[in-house]
Coordinates of N, CA and C and ligand atoms in Angstrom, one line a residue:
X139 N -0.3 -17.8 -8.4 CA -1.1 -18.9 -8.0 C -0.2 -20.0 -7.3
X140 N 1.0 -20.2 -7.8 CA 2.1 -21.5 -7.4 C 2.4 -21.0 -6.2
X141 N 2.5 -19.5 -5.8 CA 3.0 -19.3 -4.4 C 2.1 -18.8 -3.7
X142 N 0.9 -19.4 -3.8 CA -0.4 -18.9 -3.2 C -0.8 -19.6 -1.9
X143 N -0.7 -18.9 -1.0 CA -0.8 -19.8 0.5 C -2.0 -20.4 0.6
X144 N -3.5 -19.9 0.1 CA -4.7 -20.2 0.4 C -4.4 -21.7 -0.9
X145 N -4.3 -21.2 -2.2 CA -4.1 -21.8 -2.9 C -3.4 -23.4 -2.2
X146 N -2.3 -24.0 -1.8 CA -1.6 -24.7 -0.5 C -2.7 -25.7 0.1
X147 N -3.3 -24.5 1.0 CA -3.8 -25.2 2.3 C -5.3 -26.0 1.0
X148 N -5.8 -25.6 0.2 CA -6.8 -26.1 -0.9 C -6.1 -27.6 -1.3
X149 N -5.2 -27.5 -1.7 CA -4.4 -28.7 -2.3 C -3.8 -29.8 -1.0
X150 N -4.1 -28.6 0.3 CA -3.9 -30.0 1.3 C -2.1 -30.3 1.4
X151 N -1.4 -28.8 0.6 CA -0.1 -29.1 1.0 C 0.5 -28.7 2.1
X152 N -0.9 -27.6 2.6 CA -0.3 -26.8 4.1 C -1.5 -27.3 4.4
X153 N -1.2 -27.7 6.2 CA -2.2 -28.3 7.2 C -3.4 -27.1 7.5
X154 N -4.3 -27.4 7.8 CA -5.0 -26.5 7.8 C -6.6 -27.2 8.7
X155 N -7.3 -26.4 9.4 CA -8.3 -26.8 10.3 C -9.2 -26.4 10.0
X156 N -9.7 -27.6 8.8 CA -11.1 -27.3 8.3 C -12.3 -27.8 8.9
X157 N -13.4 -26.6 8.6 CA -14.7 -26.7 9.0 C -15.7 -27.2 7.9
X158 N -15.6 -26.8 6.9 CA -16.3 -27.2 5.8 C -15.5 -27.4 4.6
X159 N -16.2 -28.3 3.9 CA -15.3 -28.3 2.3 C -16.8 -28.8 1.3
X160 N -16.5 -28.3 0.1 CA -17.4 -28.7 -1.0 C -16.3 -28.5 -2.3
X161 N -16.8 -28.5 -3.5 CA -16.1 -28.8 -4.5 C -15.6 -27.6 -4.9
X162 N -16.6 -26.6 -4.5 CA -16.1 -25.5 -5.5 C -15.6 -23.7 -3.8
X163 N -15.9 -24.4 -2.4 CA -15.8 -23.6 -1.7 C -15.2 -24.9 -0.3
X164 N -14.1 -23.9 0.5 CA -13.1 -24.0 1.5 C -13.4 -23.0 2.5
X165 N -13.6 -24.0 4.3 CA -13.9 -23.1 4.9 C -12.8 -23.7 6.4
X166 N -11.7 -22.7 6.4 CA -10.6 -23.5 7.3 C -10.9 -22.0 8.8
X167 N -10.5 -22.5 10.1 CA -9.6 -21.6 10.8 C -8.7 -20.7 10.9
X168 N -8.6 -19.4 11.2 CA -7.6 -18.4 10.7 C -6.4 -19.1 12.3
X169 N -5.6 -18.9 11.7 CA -4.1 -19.6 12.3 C -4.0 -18.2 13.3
X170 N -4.4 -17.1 13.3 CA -3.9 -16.2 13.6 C -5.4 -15.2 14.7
X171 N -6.6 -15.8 15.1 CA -8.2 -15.1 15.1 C -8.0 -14.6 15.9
X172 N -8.4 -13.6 15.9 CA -9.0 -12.1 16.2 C -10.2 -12.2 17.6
X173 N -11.2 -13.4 17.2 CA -12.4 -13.6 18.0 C -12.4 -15.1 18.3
X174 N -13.3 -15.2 19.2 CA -13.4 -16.7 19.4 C -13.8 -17.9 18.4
X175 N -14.8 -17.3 17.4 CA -14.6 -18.0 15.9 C -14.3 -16.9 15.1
X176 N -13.1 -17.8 14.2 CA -12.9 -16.8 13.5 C -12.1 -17.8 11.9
X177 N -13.2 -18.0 11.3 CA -12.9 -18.7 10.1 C -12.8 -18.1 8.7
X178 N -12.1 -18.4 7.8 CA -11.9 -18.0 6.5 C -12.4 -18.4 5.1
X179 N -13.5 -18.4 4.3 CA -14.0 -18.7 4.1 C -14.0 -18.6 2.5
X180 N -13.2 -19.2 1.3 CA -12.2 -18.9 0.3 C -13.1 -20.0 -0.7
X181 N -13.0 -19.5 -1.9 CA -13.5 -20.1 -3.1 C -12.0 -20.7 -3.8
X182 N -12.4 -22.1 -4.3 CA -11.1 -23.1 -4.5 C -11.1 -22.5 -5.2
X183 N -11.3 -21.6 -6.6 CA -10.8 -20.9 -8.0 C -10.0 -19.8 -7.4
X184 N -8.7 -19.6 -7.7 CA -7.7 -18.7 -7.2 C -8.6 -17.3 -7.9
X185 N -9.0 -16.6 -7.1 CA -9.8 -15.3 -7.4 C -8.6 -14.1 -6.4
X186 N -8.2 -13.4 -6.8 CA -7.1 -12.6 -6.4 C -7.8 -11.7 -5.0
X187 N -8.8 -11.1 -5.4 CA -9.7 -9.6 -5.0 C -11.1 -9.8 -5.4
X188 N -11.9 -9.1 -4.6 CA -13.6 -8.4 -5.5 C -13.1 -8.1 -6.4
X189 N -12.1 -7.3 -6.3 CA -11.6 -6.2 -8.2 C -11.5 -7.1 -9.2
X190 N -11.0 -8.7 -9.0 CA -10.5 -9.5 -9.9 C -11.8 -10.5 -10.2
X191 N -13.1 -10.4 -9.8 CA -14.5 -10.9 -9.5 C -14.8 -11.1 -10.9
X192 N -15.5 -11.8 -11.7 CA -16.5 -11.0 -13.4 C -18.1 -11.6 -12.8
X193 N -18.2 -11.6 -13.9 CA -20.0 -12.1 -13.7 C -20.1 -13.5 -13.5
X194 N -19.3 -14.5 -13.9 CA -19.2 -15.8 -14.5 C -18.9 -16.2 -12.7
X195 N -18.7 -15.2 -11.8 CA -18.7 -15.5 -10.5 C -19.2 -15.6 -9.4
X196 N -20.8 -14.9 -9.9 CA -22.1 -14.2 -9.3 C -22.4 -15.9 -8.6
X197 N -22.6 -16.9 -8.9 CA -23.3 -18.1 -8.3 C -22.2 -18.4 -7.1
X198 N -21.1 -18.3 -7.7 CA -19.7 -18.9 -6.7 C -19.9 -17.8 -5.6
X199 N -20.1 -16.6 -5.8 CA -20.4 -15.6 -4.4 C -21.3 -15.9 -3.6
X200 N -22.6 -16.1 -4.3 CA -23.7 -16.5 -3.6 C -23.7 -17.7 -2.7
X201 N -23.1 -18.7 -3.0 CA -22.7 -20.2 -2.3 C -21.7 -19.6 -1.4
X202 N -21.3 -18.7 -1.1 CA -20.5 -18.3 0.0 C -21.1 -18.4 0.9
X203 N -21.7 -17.4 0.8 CA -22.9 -16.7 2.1 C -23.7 -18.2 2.3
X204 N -24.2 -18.8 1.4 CA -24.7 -20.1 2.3 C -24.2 -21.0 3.2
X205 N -22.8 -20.6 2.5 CA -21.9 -21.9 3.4 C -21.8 -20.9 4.5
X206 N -21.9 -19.6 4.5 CA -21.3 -19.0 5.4 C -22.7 -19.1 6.7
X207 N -23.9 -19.1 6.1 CA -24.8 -19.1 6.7 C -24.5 -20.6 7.7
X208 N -24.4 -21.7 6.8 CA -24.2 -23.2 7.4 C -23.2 -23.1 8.6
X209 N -22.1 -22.4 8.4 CA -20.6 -22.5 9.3 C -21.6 -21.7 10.6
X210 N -22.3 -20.5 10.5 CA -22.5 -19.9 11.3 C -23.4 -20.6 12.7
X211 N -24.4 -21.2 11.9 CA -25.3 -22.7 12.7 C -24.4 -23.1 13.3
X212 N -23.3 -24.0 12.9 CA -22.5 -25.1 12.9 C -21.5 -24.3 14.4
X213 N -21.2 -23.3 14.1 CA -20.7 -23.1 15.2 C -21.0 -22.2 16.2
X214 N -22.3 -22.3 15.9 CA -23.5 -21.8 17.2 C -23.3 -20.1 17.2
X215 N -23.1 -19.3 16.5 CA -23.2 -17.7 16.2 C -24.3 -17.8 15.5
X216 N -25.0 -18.0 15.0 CA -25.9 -17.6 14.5 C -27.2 -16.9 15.2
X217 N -27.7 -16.9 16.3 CA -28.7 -16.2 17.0 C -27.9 -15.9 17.5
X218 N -26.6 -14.9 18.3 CA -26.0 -14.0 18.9 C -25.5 -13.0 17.8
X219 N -24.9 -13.2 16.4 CA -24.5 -12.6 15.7 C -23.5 -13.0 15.3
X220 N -22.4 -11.8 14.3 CA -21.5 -12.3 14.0 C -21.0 -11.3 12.2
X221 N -20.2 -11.3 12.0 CA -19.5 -10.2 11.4 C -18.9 -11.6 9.8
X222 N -19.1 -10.1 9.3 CA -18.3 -11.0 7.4 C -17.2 -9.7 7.1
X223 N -16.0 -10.1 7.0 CA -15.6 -8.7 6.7 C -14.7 -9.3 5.3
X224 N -14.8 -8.5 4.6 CA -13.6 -8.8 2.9 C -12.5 -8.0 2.6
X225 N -11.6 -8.1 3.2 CA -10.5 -7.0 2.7 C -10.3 -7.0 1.3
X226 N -9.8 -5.7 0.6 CA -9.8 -5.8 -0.3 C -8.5 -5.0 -1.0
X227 N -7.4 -5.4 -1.4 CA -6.0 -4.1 -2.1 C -5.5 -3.6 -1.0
X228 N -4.5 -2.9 -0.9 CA -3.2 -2.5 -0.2 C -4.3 -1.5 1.1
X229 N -5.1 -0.7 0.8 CA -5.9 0.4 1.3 C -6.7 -0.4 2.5
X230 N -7.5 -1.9 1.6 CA -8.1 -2.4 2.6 C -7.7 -3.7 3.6
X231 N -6.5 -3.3 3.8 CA -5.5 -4.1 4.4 C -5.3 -6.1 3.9
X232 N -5.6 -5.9 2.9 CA -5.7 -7.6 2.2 C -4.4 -8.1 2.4
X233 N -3.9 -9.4 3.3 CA -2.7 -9.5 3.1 C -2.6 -10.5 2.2
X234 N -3.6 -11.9 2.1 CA -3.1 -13.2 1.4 C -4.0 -12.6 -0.2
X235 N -3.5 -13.0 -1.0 CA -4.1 -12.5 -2.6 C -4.5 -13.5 -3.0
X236 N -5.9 -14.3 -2.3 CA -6.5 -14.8 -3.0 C -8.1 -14.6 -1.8
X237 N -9.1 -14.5 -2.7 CA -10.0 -13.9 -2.1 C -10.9 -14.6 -0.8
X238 N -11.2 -13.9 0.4 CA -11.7 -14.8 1.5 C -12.5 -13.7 2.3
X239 N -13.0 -14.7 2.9 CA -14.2 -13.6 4.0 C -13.8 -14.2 5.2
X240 N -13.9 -13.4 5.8 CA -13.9 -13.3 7.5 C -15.2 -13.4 8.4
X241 N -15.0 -14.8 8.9 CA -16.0 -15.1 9.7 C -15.5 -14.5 11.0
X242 N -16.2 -13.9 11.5 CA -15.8 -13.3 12.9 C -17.4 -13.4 13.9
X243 N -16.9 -13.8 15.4 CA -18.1 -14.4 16.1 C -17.6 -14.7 17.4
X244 N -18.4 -15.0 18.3 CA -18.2 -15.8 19.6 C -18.0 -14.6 20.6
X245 N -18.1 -13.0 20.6 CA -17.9 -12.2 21.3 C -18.7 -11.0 20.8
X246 N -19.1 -10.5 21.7 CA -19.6 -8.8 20.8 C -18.5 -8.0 20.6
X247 N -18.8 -7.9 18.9 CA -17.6 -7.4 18.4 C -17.5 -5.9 18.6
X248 N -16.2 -5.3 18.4 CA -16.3 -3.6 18.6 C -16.9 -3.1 17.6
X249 N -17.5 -1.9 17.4 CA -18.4 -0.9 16.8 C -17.0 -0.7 15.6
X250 N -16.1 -0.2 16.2 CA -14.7 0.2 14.6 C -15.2 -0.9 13.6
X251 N -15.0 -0.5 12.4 CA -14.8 -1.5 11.2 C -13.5 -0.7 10.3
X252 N -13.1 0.7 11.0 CA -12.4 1.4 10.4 C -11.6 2.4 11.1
X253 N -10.5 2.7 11.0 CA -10.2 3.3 12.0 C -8.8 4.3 10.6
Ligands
LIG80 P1 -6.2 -10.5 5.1 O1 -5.5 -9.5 6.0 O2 -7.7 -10.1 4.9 O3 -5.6 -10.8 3.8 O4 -6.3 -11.8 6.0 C1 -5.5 -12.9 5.8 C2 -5.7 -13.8 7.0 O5 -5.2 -15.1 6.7 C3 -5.2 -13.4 8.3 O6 -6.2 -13.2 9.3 C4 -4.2 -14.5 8.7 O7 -4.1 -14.8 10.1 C5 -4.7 -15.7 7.9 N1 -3.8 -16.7 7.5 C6 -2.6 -16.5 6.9 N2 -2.0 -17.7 6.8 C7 -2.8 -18.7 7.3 C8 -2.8 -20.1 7.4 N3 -1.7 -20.8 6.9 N4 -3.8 -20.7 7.9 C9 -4.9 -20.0 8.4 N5 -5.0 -18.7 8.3 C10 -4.0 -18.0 7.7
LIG81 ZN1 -4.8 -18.9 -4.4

């Protein structure tokens, strides 16, 4: 958790280009996007993985997708579309270990999700 990069940019010790914030969910710019939007979308409770999820997390998931729904309006993808993707463990190429969704948008994305 102390060497946690998302963890960081939450506490505002790494700069970061936020679109949304609430108390319990963070929604910054990926430093590195893939598409024309392309935001990250992370719950302030250091949650590792889906695998590291319990029940006690079911409402905190659900407020994702809202906020994710809100980000999506906000940055005009919403009537053209637009992609959620969750890496997840070594297999599903996760690099930062604390859990986040991938807003991806602003282009028609490619058909692969897997290759
Ligand atoms: P993943 O491969 O699913 O773990 O994705 C991690 C994402 O975090 C990558 O798309 C990185 O570009 C992004 N990322 C890493 N460090 C930062 C940072 N300091 N600010 C914004 N995005 C970051
Ligand atoms: Zn963290």
């Amino acid at each position: 958790m102390d060497n946690c990069i998302f963890c960081k940019i939450i506490k505002k010790e790494i700069p970061s280009n936020i679109v949304y914030e609430d108390n319990q969910i963070l929604a910054f710019r990926d430093i590195n996007p893939v598409a024309p939007v392309h935001i990250l979308v992370i719950p302030k409770k250091h949650i590792e993985s889906v695998i590291e999820l319990s029940k006690d997390d079911e409402i905190l998931i659900g407020k994702i997708y809202t906020v994710i729904n809100k980000i999506a309006k906000q940055e005009n993808i919403n009537e053209k579309g637009f992609r959620v993707i969750v890496n997840c463990g070594e297999d599903g190429g996760q690099e930062v270990k604390h859990l986040h969704f991938h807003l991806l948008g602003g282009k028609k994305l490619g058909v692969k999700i897997c290759e």
